[in-house]
mmCIF file of C-alpha atoms in Angstrom:
data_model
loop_
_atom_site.group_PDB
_atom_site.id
_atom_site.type_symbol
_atom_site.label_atom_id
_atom_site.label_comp_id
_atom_site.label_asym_id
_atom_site.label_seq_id
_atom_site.Cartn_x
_atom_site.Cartn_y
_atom_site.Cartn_z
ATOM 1 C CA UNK A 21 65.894 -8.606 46.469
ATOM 2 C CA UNK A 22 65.773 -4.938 45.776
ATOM 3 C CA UNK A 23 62.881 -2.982 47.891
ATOM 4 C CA UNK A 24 60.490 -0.435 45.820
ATOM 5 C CA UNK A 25 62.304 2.733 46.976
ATOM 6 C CA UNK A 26 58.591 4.223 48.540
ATOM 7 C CA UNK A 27 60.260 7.958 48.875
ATOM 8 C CA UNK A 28 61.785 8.332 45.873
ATOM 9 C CA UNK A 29 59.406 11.199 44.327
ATOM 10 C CA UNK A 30 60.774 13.084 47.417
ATOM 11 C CA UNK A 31 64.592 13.260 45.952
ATOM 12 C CA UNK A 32 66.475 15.054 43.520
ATOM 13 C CA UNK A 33 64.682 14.851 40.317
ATOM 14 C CA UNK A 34 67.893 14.445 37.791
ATOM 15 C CA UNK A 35 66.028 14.907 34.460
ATOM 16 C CA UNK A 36 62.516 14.031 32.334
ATOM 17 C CA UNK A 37 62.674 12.771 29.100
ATOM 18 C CA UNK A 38 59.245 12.458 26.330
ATOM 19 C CA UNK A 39 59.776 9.342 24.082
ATOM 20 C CA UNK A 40 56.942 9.561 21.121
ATOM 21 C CA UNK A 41 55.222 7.760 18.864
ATOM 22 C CA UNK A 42 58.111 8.133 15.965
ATOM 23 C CA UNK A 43 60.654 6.092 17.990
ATOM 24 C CA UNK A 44 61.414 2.395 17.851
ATOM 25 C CA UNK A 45 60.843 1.625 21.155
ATOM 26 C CA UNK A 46 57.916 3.338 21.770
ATOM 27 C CA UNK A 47 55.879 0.432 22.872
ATOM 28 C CA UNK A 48 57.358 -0.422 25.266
ATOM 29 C CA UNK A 49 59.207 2.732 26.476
ATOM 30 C CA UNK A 50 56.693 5.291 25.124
ATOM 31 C CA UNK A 51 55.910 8.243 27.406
ATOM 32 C CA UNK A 52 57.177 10.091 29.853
ATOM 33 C CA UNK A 53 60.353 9.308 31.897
ATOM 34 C CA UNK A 54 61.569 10.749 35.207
ATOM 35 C CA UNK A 55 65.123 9.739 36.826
ATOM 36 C CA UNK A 56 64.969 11.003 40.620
ATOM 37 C CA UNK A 57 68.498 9.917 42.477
ATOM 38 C CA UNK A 58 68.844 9.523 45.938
ATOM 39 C CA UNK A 59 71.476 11.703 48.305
ATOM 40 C CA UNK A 60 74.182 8.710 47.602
ATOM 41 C CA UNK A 61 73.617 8.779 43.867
ATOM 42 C CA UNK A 62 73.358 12.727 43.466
ATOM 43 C CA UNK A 63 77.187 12.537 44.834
ATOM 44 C CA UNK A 64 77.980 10.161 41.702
ATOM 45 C CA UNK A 65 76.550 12.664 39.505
ATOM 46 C CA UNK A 66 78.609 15.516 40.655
ATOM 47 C CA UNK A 67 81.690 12.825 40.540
ATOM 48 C CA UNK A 68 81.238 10.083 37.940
ATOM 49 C CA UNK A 69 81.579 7.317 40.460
ATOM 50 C CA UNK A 70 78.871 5.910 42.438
ATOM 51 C CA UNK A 71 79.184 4.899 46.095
ATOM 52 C CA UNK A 72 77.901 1.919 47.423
ATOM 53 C CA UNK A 73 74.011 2.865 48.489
ATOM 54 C CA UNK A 74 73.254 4.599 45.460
ATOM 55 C CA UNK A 75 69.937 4.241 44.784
ATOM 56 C CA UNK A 76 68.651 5.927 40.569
ATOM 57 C CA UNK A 77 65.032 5.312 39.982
ATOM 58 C CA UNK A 78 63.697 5.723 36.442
ATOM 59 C CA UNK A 79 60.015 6.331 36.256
ATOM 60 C CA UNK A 80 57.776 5.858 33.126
ATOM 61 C CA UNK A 81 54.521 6.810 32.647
ATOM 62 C CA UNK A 82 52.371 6.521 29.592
ATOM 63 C CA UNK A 83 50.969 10.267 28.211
ATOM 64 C CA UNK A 84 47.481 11.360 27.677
ATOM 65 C CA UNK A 85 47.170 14.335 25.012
ATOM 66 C CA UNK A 86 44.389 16.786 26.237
ATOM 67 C CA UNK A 87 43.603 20.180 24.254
ATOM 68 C CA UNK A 88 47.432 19.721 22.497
ATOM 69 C CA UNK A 89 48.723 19.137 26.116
ATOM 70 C CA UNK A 90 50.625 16.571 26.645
ATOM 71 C CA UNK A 91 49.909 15.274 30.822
ATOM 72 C CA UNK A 92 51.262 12.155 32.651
ATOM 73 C CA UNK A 93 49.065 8.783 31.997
ATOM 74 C CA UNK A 94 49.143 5.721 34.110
ATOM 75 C CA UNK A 95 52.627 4.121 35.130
ATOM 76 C CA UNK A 96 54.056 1.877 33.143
ATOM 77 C CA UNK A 97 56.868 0.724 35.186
ATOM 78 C CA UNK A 98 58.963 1.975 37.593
ATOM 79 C CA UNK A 99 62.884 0.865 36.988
ATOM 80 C CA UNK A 100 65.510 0.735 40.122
ATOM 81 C CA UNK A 101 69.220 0.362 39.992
ATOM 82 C CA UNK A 102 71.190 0.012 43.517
ATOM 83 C CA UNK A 103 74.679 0.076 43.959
ATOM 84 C CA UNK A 104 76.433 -2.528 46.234
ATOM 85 C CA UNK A 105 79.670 -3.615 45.016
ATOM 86 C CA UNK A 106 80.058 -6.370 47.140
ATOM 87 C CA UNK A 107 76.648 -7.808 46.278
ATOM 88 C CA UNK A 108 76.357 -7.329 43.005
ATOM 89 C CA UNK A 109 80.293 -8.007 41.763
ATOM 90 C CA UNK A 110 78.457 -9.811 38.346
ATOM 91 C CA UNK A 111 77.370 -6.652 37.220
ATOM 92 C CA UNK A 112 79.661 -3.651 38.383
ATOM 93 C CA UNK A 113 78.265 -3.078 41.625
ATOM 94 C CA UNK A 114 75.176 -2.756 40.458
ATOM 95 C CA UNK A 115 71.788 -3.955 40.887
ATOM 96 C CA UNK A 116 68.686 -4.121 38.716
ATOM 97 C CA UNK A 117 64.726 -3.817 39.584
ATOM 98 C CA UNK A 118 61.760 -3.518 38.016
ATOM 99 C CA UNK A 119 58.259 -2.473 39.493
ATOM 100 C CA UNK A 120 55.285 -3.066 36.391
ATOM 101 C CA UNK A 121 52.706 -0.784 36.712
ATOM 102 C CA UNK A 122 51.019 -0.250 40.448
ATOM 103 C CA UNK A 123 53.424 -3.343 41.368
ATOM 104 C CA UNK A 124 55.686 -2.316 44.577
ATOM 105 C CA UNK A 125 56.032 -6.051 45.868
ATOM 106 C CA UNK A 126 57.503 -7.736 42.661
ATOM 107 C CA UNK A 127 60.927 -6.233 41.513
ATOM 108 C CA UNK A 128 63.019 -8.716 41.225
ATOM 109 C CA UNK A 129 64.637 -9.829 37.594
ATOM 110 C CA UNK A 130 66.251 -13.038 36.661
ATOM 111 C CA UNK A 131 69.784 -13.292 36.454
ATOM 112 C CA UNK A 132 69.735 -13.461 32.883
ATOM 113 C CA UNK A 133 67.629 -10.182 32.633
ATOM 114 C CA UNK A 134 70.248 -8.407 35.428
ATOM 115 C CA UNK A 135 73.024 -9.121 33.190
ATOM 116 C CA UNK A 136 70.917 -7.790 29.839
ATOM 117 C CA UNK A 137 70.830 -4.586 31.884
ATOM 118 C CA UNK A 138 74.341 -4.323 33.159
ATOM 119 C CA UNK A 139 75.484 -4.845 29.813
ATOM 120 C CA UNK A 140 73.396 -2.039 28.089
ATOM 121 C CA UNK A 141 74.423 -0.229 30.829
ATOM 122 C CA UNK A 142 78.346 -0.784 30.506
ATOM 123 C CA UNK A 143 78.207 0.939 27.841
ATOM 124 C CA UNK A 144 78.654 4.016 29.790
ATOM 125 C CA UNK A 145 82.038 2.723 32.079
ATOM 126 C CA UNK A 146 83.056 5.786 31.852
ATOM 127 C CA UNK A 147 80.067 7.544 33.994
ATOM 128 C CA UNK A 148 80.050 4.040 36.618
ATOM 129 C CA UNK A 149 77.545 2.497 33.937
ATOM 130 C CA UNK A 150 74.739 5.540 34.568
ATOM 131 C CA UNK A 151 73.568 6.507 31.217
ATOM 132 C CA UNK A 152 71.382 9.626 33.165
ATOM 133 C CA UNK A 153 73.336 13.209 33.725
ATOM 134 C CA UNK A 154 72.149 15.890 36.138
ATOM 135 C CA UNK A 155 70.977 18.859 34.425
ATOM 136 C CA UNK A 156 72.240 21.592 36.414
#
């Protein structure tokens, strides 16, 4: 079981992202996204490979338009992957969380739903499965 990382607004912020109302997904990934990376993880972004206790948290809030400005809205989810390659062999060393809305107890995904996200994920082998870059 992966833990709600409680700290993580306190790490590096990697990058923010706005996903509007013209995109496919946007019900269900509308809004505004944060990636914050822990020390472990910021070293895989300055190397492309991830050591074991890498911890990437992607955070997504809903928006709220006020006066034509756009401001952060209640949280939709908040997403975890944590590398242990020992642990999670299945799915490139990496495991998968999700936290739905003020949730921090209740994380955990099927197996079935870990392997839906390591294989959208594989998709980028070439950067240890982190589709995310630091902007520098």
């Amino acid at each position: 079981v992966i833990a709600f990382p409680k700290e993580y607004r306190q790490w590096a912020h990697v990058k923010s992202a706005l996903i509007g109302p013209q995109h496919a997904a946007f019900a269900t990934e509308g809004g505004i996204h944060h990636i914050y990376a822990n020390d472990k993880a910021m070293e895989g972004y300055r190397t492309g490979k991830f050591p074991d206790g890498a911890i990437i948290v992607y955070d997504l809030l809903e928006t709220k338009e006020t006066g034509g400005v756009t401001l952060e809205g209640p949280q939709r989810r908040v997403d975890v992957m944590v590398k242990e390659s020992s642990r999670y062999r299945e799915t490139g060393g990496w495991g998968f969380a999700s936290f739905r809305g003020d949730n921090r107890t209740e994380g955990a995904l099927t197996a079935e739903r870990q392997t839906a996200c390591f294989n959208c994920h594989a998709k980028r082998k070439d950067r240890d499965s982190v589709f995310s870059e630091f902007r520098k």
